[in-house]
Amino acid sequence: MVRELTHFIGGAHVQGTSGRFGDVYDPSTGEVQARVPLASSAEVAEAIAVAEAAQIEWGDQNPQKRARVLLKFLDLVAKDLPHLARRLSSEHGKTIADSMGDIQRGVEVIEFAAGAPHLLKGEYTTGAGAGIDVYSMRQPLGVVAGITPFNFPAMIPLWKAGPALAAGNAFILKPSERDPSVPLRLAELFLEAGLPAGVLNVVNGDKEAVDAIVRDTRVKAVGFVGSTPIAQYIYATAAANGKRAQCFGGAKNHLVVMPDADLDQVADALVGAGYGSAGERCMAISVAVPVGAETADALAAKLAERVAHLRVGPALEEGFDYGPLVTAEAKARVERYIQLGVEQGATLLADGRGLAVPGHENGFYIGPTLFDHVTPDMDVYRDEIFGPVLIIVRADTYEDALRLASENPYGNGVSIFTRDGDAARDFSARVNIGMVGVNVPIPVPIAYHTFGGWKSSGFGDLNQHGPDAFRFYTKTKTVTSRWPSGIKEGASFVIPTMH
Ligand code: NAD
């Protein structure tokens, strides 16, 4: 039976009225499992009005009481975890274990955001001049929004909503229309945890809903995560409409393999980071860069051996390393890239096309695909494929590897595997990329540091989660006061200085 989904506005499930719907698939079977309403501009405008009204009291609430709502929410998520993970896997296609990780990474940011009373404290200077004290405070922006991708339907909505709510804002979430059920459930749990109705609203939709959010001047900030062209579009449109924006885009993450690295450790790291979640992660490693021909030959052999044993199957069943891609279009797109790699002369060591999973023949599966001898002019190197395709680009020297990663237009994550501390330190300092791993294949920073890519992977200032999230979702007010009030200096017609 096809489930009918709703929006979640003003603390209640609300039917869509636009008459437009999107299909939500079960990627493991290829069947449509739900229909999601695609909001019209008018429905978005109504949700923003609801949020604006609810924000006033929530923003006035003391931060500790707001934090308690987050703490209660954590309890509810913990109780609902098996259900959340199954739903997430059934719409996204990642394994249950990986869905647990998706939720857990979001939970960790809520744990951090529950420290809002501390994080919102301002700064104070006493005696800045005669009787003059200067202090700053962080105030909520009002109504803010998050527009999020399909590949982390729990983690990224929580990265956005957690700090924004803790800071006293009301939030409009526009999750991906591919897997909207978990974001809807998270909104229910927030309500149950004591979040006042209307403070968190989930509006489902596509470009029409996104445009309505980004163009509405009542929305003061928008946090976006998705593909690079849309990130650029949202950044420009948000700025043109007077709002602050942080927009994170796609990626092409390299893993540099130094000749002294433990190649078994490297090969294990690469298959996990390259094929986990079918490669549908912005921090997936998609390019292995072995330094020197000997390293490359040995690594290619080890990878080919491991790839041959990877298990691909339905998301809800145990025993598989990864599941299907999210949609038939995503699968077709990845297959096109594999074909381009072959046509442009890369060596195909493992071909994942045509994989049939018994009993799930219509699922959107692609087996692990491995290319060697890829050169930087090939499409499989230039574009983000977002599928289970790992490519090897051979570098002659460490400097060549460093340059390759640094000059790539994307700048999300990068990693180096080596036993040489000098090389690791030099690489970390010089590489032109936002997040660096040293013997760590997926260097997603922990919740109390910040997450953000450079170049085409991120537009705007300030990163996600960590203290930056509170800076992004608040505005700073600075008060300069003079007490006692009796100090008299007469009229001054020059700009005051601390001379
Ligand atoms: P996407 O860009 O297709 O969609 C992201 C969001 O934008 C969705 O909510 C979608 O409804 C909306 N959207 C799509 N097309 C739009 C349009 N034309 N106008 C306005 N809004 C539009 O991305 P996706 O396929 O859901 O997610 C995968 C992408 O996200 C990959 O490129 C991946 O690298 C990237 N990603 C980046 C990060 C990061 O932190 N840098 C994290 C996760 C995913």
Coordinates of C-alpha atoms and ligand atoms in Angstrom, one line a residue:
M1 CA 0.0 0.0 0.0
V2 CA 1.3 3.4 -0.9
R3 CA 1.5 5.7 2.2
E4 CA 0.3 9.3 1.9
L5 CA 2.7 11.7 3.5
T6 CA 1.9 15.2 4.8
H7 CA 3.6 18.4 5.8
F8 CA 4.1 19.1 9.5
I9 CA 3.1 22.7 10.3
G10 CA 1.9 24.3 13.5
G11 CA 2.5 21.0 15.4
A12 CA 0.2 19.0 13.2
H13 CA 0.2 16.8 10.1
V14 CA -1.2 18.9 7.3
Q15 CA -2.4 17.6 3.9
G16 CA -0.8 19.1 0.9
T17 CA -3.1 21.3 -1.2
S18 CA -1.1 22.0 -4.3
G19 CA -2.3 18.9 -6.0
R20 CA 1.3 18.0 -6.8
F21 CA 3.0 14.9 -5.4
G22 CA 6.4 13.1 -5.6
D23 CA 7.0 9.4 -5.5
V24 CA 9.0 8.0 -2.6
Y25 CA 10.6 4.6 -3.6
D26 CA 11.8 1.6 -1.7
P27 CA 15.1 1.5 -3.6
S28 CA 15.6 -2.1 -2.5
T29 CA 12.6 -3.3 -4.5
G30 CA 12.1 -0.5 -6.9
E31 CA 8.5 0.0 -5.8
V32 CA 6.8 3.2 -4.9
Q33 CA 6.1 3.1 -1.2
A34 CA 4.7 6.6 -0.5
R35 CA 3.5 9.8 -2.1
V36 CA 4.9 13.1 -0.7
P37 CA 3.0 16.4 -1.2
L38 CA 5.0 19.1 -3.0
A39 CA 4.2 22.4 -1.4
S40 CA 3.1 25.4 -3.4
S41 CA 4.5 28.9 -2.6
A42 CA 1.2 29.7 -0.8
E43 CA 1.6 26.7 1.5
V44 CA 5.2 27.7 2.3
A45 CA 4.1 31.3 3.0
E46 CA 1.5 29.9 5.5
A47 CA 4.2 27.8 7.2
I48 CA 6.5 30.8 7.5
A49 CA 3.6 32.8 9.1
V50 CA 3.0 30.1 11.6
A51 CA 6.7 29.9 12.4
E52 CA 7.0 33.7 12.8
A53 CA 4.1 33.7 15.3
A54 CA 5.6 30.8 17.3
Q55 CA 9.1 32.2 17.4
I56 CA 8.4 35.1 19.7
E57 CA 7.7 33.2 22.8
W58 CA 10.3 30.5 22.0
G59 CA 12.9 33.1 21.5
D60 CA 12.1 34.8 24.8
Q61 CA 12.3 31.4 26.7
N62 CA 15.5 31.1 28.7
P63 CA 18.1 29.0 27.0
Q64 CA 18.2 26.4 29.7
K65 CA 14.5 25.6 29.2
R66 CA 15.1 25.4 25.5
A67 CA 18.0 23.0 26.1
R68 CA 15.8 20.8 28.2
V69 CA 13.5 20.2 25.2
L70 CA 16.6 19.0 23.3
L71 CA 17.6 16.7 26.1
K72 CA 14.1 15.2 26.2
F73 CA 14.1 14.8 22.4
L74 CA 17.3 12.8 22.8
D75 CA 15.5 10.3 25.0
L76 CA 12.6 10.0 22.6
V77 CA 15.0 9.4 19.6
A78 CA 16.8 6.7 21.6
K79 CA 13.5 4.9 22.2
D80 CA 12.4 5.3 18.6
L81 CA 15.8 4.3 17.1
P82 CA 14.9 0.9 15.6
H83 CA 11.8 2.3 13.9
L84 CA 13.6 5.4 12.7
A85 CA 16.5 3.4 11.3
R86 CA 14.2 0.9 9.5
R87 CA 12.2 3.8 7.9
L88 CA 15.4 5.6 6.9
S89 CA 16.9 2.4 5.3
S90 CA 13.6 1.6 3.5
E91 CA 13.5 5.0 1.8
H92 CA 17.2 5.7 1.3
G93 CA 18.6 2.2 0.7
K94 CA 21.5 2.3 3.2
T95 CA 21.9 -0.6 5.6
I96 CA 20.3 -0.5 9.0
A97 CA 23.7 -0.2 10.7
D98 CA 24.5 2.8 8.5
S99 CA 21.1 4.4 9.2
M100 CA 21.9 4.1 12.9
G101 CA 25.1 6.0 12.2
D102 CA 23.2 8.6 10.3
I103 CA 20.8 9.2 13.2
Q104 CA 23.7 9.0 15.8
R105 CA 25.7 11.7 14.0
G106 CA 22.6 14.0 14.2
V107 CA 22.1 13.1 17.9
E108 CA 25.6 14.1 18.7
V109 CA 24.9 17.6 17.3
I110 CA 21.8 17.8 19.4
E111 CA 23.9 16.8 22.5
F112 CA 26.2 19.6 21.6
A113 CA 23.4 22.1 20.9
A114 CA 22.0 21.3 24.4
G115 CA 25.0 23.3 25.6
A116 CA 23.2 26.5 24.3
P117 CA 23.2 28.3 27.6
H118 CA 26.9 28.3 27.5
L119 CA 27.3 28.8 23.8
L120 CA 25.0 31.8 23.7
K121 CA 26.9 33.7 26.3
G122 CA 28.3 37.0 25.1
E123 CA 31.5 38.8 25.9
Y124 CA 32.1 41.5 28.5
T125 CA 34.7 44.2 28.9
T126 CA 34.5 46.2 32.0
G127 CA 36.2 49.6 32.2
A128 CA 36.7 50.0 28.5
G129 CA 36.7 53.8 29.2
A130 CA 35.8 56.0 32.1
G131 CA 32.7 54.2 33.5
I132 CA 32.3 52.4 30.2
D133 CA 31.5 48.7 29.9
V134 CA 31.0 46.9 26.6
Y135 CA 29.2 43.6 26.3
S136 CA 27.7 41.5 23.5
M137 CA 24.8 39.2 23.3
R138 CA 23.6 36.6 20.8
Q139 CA 20.0 36.9 19.8
P140 CA 18.0 34.6 17.6
L141 CA 17.4 35.7 14.0
G142 CA 13.7 34.8 14.0
V143 CA 12.5 32.4 11.3
V144 CA 15.4 30.4 9.7
A145 CA 15.4 27.5 7.3
G146 CA 17.2 24.3 6.4
I147 CA 17.1 22.7 2.9
T148 CA 18.6 19.3 3.0
P149 CA 19.7 16.4 0.7
F150 CA 18.5 12.8 0.5
N151 CA 21.7 11.2 1.6
F152 CA 21.6 11.9 5.3
P153 CA 17.8 12.4 6.0
A154 CA 18.3 12.4 9.8
M155 CA 21.8 13.8 10.4
I156 CA 21.7 16.9 8.3
P157 CA 18.2 18.1 9.3
L158 CA 19.4 17.7 12.9
W159 CA 22.6 19.5 12.2
K160 CA 20.6 22.4 11.0
A161 CA 17.5 22.4 13.3
G162 CA 19.3 21.6 16.6
P163 CA 21.5 24.7 16.9
A164 CA 18.9 26.9 15.3
L165 CA 16.2 25.9 17.7
A166 CA 18.5 25.9 20.8
A167 CA 19.4 29.5 19.8
G168 CA 15.7 30.5 20.0
N169 CA 14.8 30.5 16.3
A170 CA 11.7 29.0 14.6
F171 CA 12.7 26.6 11.9
I172 CA 11.4 25.7 8.5
L173 CA 12.8 22.4 7.3
K174 CA 12.5 21.4 3.6
P175 CA 13.9 17.9 3.5
S176 CA 14.7 15.9 0.4
E177 CA 11.5 14.7 -1.4
R178 CA 13.2 11.3 -1.9
D179 CA 13.2 10.3 1.8
P180 CA 11.0 12.6 3.8
S181 CA 9.5 10.2 6.4
V182 CA 12.3 10.4 9.0
P183 CA 12.4 14.2 9.0
L184 CA 8.6 14.2 9.6
R185 CA 9.0 11.7 12.4
L186 CA 11.8 13.8 14.0
A187 CA 9.4 16.8 14.0
E188 CA 6.8 14.7 15.8
L189 CA 9.4 13.8 18.4
F190 CA 10.4 17.4 18.9
L191 CA 6.8 18.2 19.6
E192 CA 6.5 15.3 22.0
A193 CA 9.6 16.6 23.8
G194 CA 7.9 19.9 24.5
L195 CA 8.9 22.1 21.6
P196 CA 5.9 24.5 21.2
A197 CA 3.8 23.9 18.1
G198 CA 4.9 26.0 15.1
V199 CA 8.5 26.3 16.2
L200 CA 9.6 23.5 13.9
N201 CA 7.8 23.0 10.6
V202 CA 8.5 20.5 7.9
V203 CA 7.4 21.6 4.5
N204 CA 7.9 19.0 1.8
G205 CA 8.5 19.9 -1.8
D206 CA 10.7 20.6 -4.7
K207 CA 12.0 23.7 -6.4
E208 CA 8.8 25.6 -5.9
A209 CA 8.9 25.2 -2.2
V210 CA 12.7 26.0 -2.1
D211 CA 12.3 29.1 -4.1
A212 CA 9.4 30.3 -1.9
I213 CA 11.6 29.8 1.2
V214 CA 14.7 31.4 -0.2
R215 CA 12.8 34.4 -1.6
D216 CA 10.7 35.1 1.5
T217 CA 12.2 38.0 3.4
R218 CA 10.7 36.8 6.6
V219 CA 13.2 33.9 6.6
K220 CA 16.4 35.4 7.9
A221 CA 18.9 32.6 7.2
V222 CA 19.0 29.5 5.1
G223 CA 21.3 26.5 5.6
F224 CA 21.5 24.4 2.5
V225 CA 23.2 21.0 1.8
G226 CA 23.0 19.4 -1.6
S227 CA 24.7 19.4 -5.0
T228 CA 27.0 22.2 -6.1
P229 CA 24.8 23.8 -8.8
I230 CA 21.9 24.1 -6.4
A231 CA 24.1 25.3 -3.6
Q232 CA 25.4 28.1 -5.8
Y233 CA 21.8 29.0 -6.9
I234 CA 20.5 29.1 -3.3
Y235 CA 23.5 31.2 -2.1
A236 CA 23.0 33.8 -4.8
T237 CA 19.2 33.8 -4.4
A238 CA 19.4 34.1 -0.6
A239 CA 21.8 36.9 -0.8
A240 CA 19.7 38.7 -3.4
N241 CA 16.8 38.5 -0.9
G242 CA 18.8 39.8 2.0
K243 CA 19.3 36.7 4.0
R244 CA 22.4 35.0 5.2
A245 CA 23.2 31.6 3.7
Q246 CA 25.6 28.8 4.2
C247 CA 25.4 26.4 1.2
F248 CA 27.3 23.2 1.1
G249 CA 27.8 21.3 -2.2
G250 CA 29.2 18.2 -3.8
A251 CA 32.6 16.6 -3.4
K252 CA 35.4 14.6 -5.0
N253 CA 37.4 13.4 -2.1
H254 CA 41.0 12.0 -2.6
L255 CA 42.9 9.6 -0.4
V256 CA 46.6 9.9 -0.9
V257 CA 48.6 6.7 -0.3
M258 CA 52.2 7.2 0.5
P259 CA 54.7 4.4 -0.3
D260 CA 55.3 3.8 3.5
A261 CA 51.6 3.2 4.3
D262 CA 50.2 -0.1 5.5
L263 CA 48.5 -1.1 2.2
D264 CA 46.1 -3.6 3.9
Q265 CA 44.9 -0.9 6.2
V266 CA 44.6 1.5 3.2
A267 CA 42.7 -1.0 1.1
D268 CA 40.2 -1.7 4.0
A269 CA 39.8 2.1 4.5
L270 CA 39.2 2.6 0.8
V271 CA 36.5 0.0 0.3
G272 CA 34.7 1.2 3.4
A273 CA 34.9 4.9 2.5
G274 CA 34.4 4.3 -1.2
Y275 CA 31.5 1.9 -1.3
G276 CA 29.8 2.4 2.1
S277 CA 26.2 3.7 1.6
A278 CA 26.7 2.9 -2.1
G279 CA 29.1 5.9 -2.4
E280 CA 26.2 8.3 -1.7
R281 CA 28.1 10.3 0.9
C282 CA 29.6 13.8 0.4
M283 CA 32.6 12.5 2.4
A284 CA 33.0 9.3 0.5
I285 CA 36.4 8.7 -0.9
S286 CA 36.1 8.4 -4.7
V287 CA 39.7 8.9 -5.8
A288 CA 42.6 6.8 -4.5
V289 CA 46.0 8.5 -5.3
P290 CA 48.8 6.1 -4.7
V291 CA 52.3 7.6 -4.9
G292 CA 54.7 5.7 -7.1
A293 CA 54.1 2.8 -9.5
E294 CA 55.0 0.1 -7.0
T295 CA 52.4 1.4 -4.5
A296 CA 49.8 1.7 -7.2
D297 CA 50.3 -1.8 -8.5
A298 CA 50.1 -3.3 -5.0
L299 CA 47.1 -1.2 -4.0
A300 CA 45.2 -2.0 -7.2
A301 CA 45.6 -5.7 -6.6
K302 CA 44.5 -5.5 -3.0
L303 CA 41.5 -3.4 -3.9
A304 CA 40.4 -5.7 -6.7
E305 CA 40.6 -8.7 -4.3
R306 CA 38.5 -7.0 -1.7
V307 CA 35.9 -5.6 -4.2
A308 CA 35.3 -9.1 -5.5
H309 CA 34.0 -10.1 -2.0
L310 CA 31.7 -7.1 -1.2
R311 CA 28.1 -8.0 -0.6
V312 CA 25.3 -5.8 -2.0
G313 CA 21.7 -6.4 -1.2
P314 CA 18.4 -5.1 0.3
A315 CA 18.7 -2.4 2.9
L316 CA 16.5 -4.1 5.5
E317 CA 18.3 -7.4 5.4
E318 CA 21.4 -8.2 7.4
G319 CA 24.7 -9.3 6.0
F320 CA 25.3 -6.7 3.2
D321 CA 28.0 -4.1 3.0
Y322 CA 25.8 -1.7 1.1
G323 CA 22.4 -1.4 -0.5
P324 CA 20.9 0.1 -3.6
L325 CA 21.1 3.6 -4.9
V326 CA 18.3 6.0 -4.0
T327 CA 16.4 6.1 -7.4
A328 CA 16.4 4.5 -10.8
E329 CA 17.7 7.9 -12.2
A330 CA 20.7 7.8 -9.8
K331 CA 21.4 4.3 -10.9
A332 CA 21.2 5.2 -14.6
R333 CA 23.5 8.2 -14.0
V334 CA 26.2 6.1 -12.3
E335 CA 26.0 3.6 -15.1
R336 CA 26.5 6.3 -17.7
Y337 CA 29.7 7.4 -15.9
I338 CA 31.0 3.9 -15.9
Q339 CA 30.4 3.7 -19.6
L340 CA 32.2 7.0 -20.0
G341 CA 35.2 5.7 -18.0
V342 CA 35.5 2.8 -20.4
E343 CA 35.1 4.9 -23.5
Q344 CA 37.7 7.4 -22.3
G345 CA 40.3 4.7 -21.7
A346 CA 40.4 4.0 -18.0
T347 CA 41.1 0.4 -17.0
L348 CA 37.9 -1.2 -15.6
L349 CA 39.1 -3.6 -12.8
A350 CA 35.5 -4.3 -11.5
D351 CA 32.3 -3.6 -13.3
G352 CA 29.2 -3.2 -11.1
R353 CA 26.7 -2.8 -13.9
G354 CA 24.1 -5.5 -14.4
L355 CA 24.1 -6.7 -10.8
A356 CA 21.1 -8.8 -10.1
V357 CA 20.1 -9.3 -6.5
P358 CA 17.9 -12.4 -6.3
G359 CA 14.4 -11.6 -5.3
H360 CA 15.0 -7.9 -5.8
E361 CA 15.5 -7.7 -9.5
N362 CA 13.9 -4.3 -9.8
G363 CA 16.0 -2.7 -7.0
F364 CA 18.4 0.1 -7.9
Y365 CA 21.6 -1.8 -7.4
I366 CA 25.1 -1.3 -8.7
G367 CA 28.0 -3.5 -7.7
P368 CA 31.3 -2.1 -6.6
T369 CA 33.1 -0.6 -9.6
L370 CA 36.8 0.0 -9.7
F371 CA 38.9 1.9 -12.3
D372 CA 42.6 2.1 -12.6
H373 CA 44.8 4.4 -14.7
V374 CA 42.3 7.2 -14.6
T375 CA 43.6 10.6 -15.7
P376 CA 42.4 14.0 -14.6
D377 CA 40.8 14.9 -17.9
M378 CA 38.4 11.9 -17.8
D379 CA 34.7 12.5 -16.7
V380 CA 35.0 9.9 -14.0
Y381 CA 37.6 12.1 -12.4
R382 CA 36.1 15.5 -13.1
D383 CA 32.6 14.9 -11.9
E384 CA 31.1 13.8 -8.6
I385 CA 29.6 10.4 -9.5
F386 CA 27.9 9.8 -6.1
G387 CA 27.8 6.0 -6.5
P388 CA 29.9 2.9 -5.7
V389 CA 32.7 3.8 -8.1
L390 CA 36.3 4.1 -6.9
I391 CA 38.9 5.4 -9.2
I392 CA 42.7 5.2 -9.0
V393 CA 44.7 8.2 -10.3
R394 CA 48.4 7.4 -10.1
A395 CA 50.8 10.1 -8.9
D396 CA 54.6 10.0 -9.5
T397 CA 55.5 12.0 -6.4
Y398 CA 54.0 13.3 -3.2
E399 CA 54.0 16.8 -4.6
D400 CA 52.0 15.6 -7.6
A401 CA 49.4 14.0 -5.3
L402 CA 49.2 17.1 -3.1
R403 CA 48.7 19.3 -6.2
L404 CA 46.1 17.0 -7.7
A405 CA 43.9 17.1 -4.6
S406 CA 44.5 20.8 -4.1
E407 CA 43.7 21.8 -7.6
N408 CA 40.5 19.8 -7.8
P409 CA 37.6 22.3 -7.9
Y410 CA 35.9 20.5 -5.0
G411 CA 37.3 20.9 -1.5
N412 CA 35.3 18.9 0.9
G413 CA 37.4 16.2 2.4
V414 CA 40.8 14.6 1.7
S415 CA 42.9 12.0 3.4
I416 CA 46.5 10.9 3.6
F417 CA 47.7 7.5 4.7
T418 CA 51.3 7.3 5.8
R419 CA 53.6 6.4 8.7
D420 CA 55.7 9.6 8.1
G421 CA 54.7 12.4 10.5
D422 CA 56.6 15.0 8.5
A423 CA 54.6 14.1 5.4
A424 CA 51.3 14.1 7.2
R425 CA 52.0 17.4 8.9
D426 CA 53.1 19.0 5.6
F427 CA 50.0 17.7 3.8
S428 CA 47.6 18.9 6.5
A429 CA 49.1 22.4 6.4
R430 CA 49.3 22.8 2.6
V431 CA 46.4 20.9 1.1
N432 CA 43.7 23.3 -0.2
I433 CA 40.7 21.4 1.2
G434 CA 38.4 22.0 4.2
M435 CA 38.5 18.7 6.1
V436 CA 41.7 16.5 6.3
G437 CA 42.1 13.0 7.5
V438 CA 45.5 11.5 8.6
N439 CA 45.2 7.7 8.5
V440 CA 41.4 8.4 8.8
P441 CA 39.4 7.8 5.6
I442 CA 36.2 9.8 6.4
P443 CA 37.3 12.8 8.4
V444 CA 33.9 14.1 9.4
P445 CA 34.7 16.3 12.4
I446 CA 33.0 15.5 15.7
A447 CA 29.9 17.6 16.7
Y448 CA 31.8 20.2 18.8
H449 CA 34.2 21.0 15.9
T450 CA 32.8 22.3 12.7
F451 CA 32.1 20.7 9.3
G452 CA 32.6 22.5 6.0
G453 CA 34.2 22.1 2.7
W454 CA 36.0 24.7 0.6
K455 CA 35.9 25.8 -3.0
S456 CA 32.9 24.3 -4.9
S457 CA 32.0 22.3 -1.8
G458 CA 30.9 25.3 0.3
F459 CA 29.6 28.8 -0.3
G460 CA 29.2 31.4 2.4
D461 CA 30.8 31.9 5.7
L462 CA 30.7 29.7 8.8
N463 CA 30.6 25.9 9.0
Q464 CA 28.0 23.5 10.1
H465 CA 27.7 22.4 13.7
G466 CA 30.2 23.2 16.4
P467 CA 30.3 26.9 17.6
D468 CA 29.9 28.1 14.0
A469 CA 26.3 26.8 13.9
F470 CA 25.4 29.1 16.8
R471 CA 27.2 32.1 15.1
F472 CA 25.3 31.3 11.9
Y473 CA 21.8 31.1 13.5
T474 CA 22.2 34.2 15.8
K475 CA 23.0 37.8 15.4
T476 CA 25.4 39.6 17.7
K477 CA 24.3 42.8 19.5
T478 CA 27.0 44.8 21.2
V479 CA 26.1 47.3 24.0
T480 CA 28.3 50.1 25.1
S481 CA 27.2 51.6 28.4
R482 CA 28.4 54.2 30.8
W483 CA 27.7 54.0 34.5
P484 CA 27.7 56.0 36.7
S485 CA 25.7 58.3 34.6
G486 CA 27.0 61.4 36.3
I487 CA 30.3 61.6 34.3
K488 CA 30.1 64.8 32.3
E489 CA 32.6 65.6 29.5
G490 CA 30.7 68.2 27.6
A491 CA 29.7 67.9 23.9
S492 CA 32.2 66.2 21.6
F493 CA 32.1 66.4 17.9
V494 CA 34.8 63.8 17.1
I495 CA 34.3 60.1 16.8
P496 CA 34.9 58.5 20.3
T497 CA 38.2 56.6 20.5
M498 CA 40.0 55.0 23.4
H499 CA 42.8 57.5 23.0
Ligands
NAD1 P1 20.2 18.1 -4.6 O1 21.0 19.3 -4.8 O2 19.5 17.4 -5.7 O3 19.0 18.4 -3.5 C1 19.2 19.0 -2.3 C2 18.0 19.8 -1.9 O4 17.8 20.8 -2.9 C3 16.7 19.0 -1.8 O5 16.0 19.4 -0.7 C4 16.0 19.3 -3.1 O6 14.6 19.2 -3.0 C5 16.5 20.7 -3.4 N1 16.5 21.0 -4.9 C6 16.8 20.1 -5.9 N2 16.8 20.7 -7.1 C7 16.5 22.0 -6.8 C8 16.3 23.1 -7.7 N3 16.5 23.1 -9.0 N4 16.0 24.3 -7.1 C9 15.9 24.4 -5.8 N5 16.0 23.4 -4.9 C10 16.3 22.2 -5.4 O7 21.1 17.0 -3.8 P2 20.8 15.5 -3.4 O8 20.8 14.7 -4.6 O9 19.6 15.5 -2.5 O10 22.0 15.2 -2.5 C11 23.3 14.8 -3.0 C12 24.3 15.9 -3.1 O11 24.4 16.6 -1.8 C13 25.7 15.5 -3.5 O12 26.2 16.4 -4.4 C14 26.4 15.5 -2.2 O13 27.8 15.6 -2.3 C15 25.8 16.7 -1.5 N6 26.0 16.7 -0.1 C16 26.9 17.6 0.4 C17 27.2 17.6 1.8 C18 28.1 18.6 2.4 O14 28.1 18.8 3.6 N7 29.0 19.3 1.6 C19 26.6 16.7 2.6 C20 25.7 15.8 2.1 C21 25.4 15.8 0.7

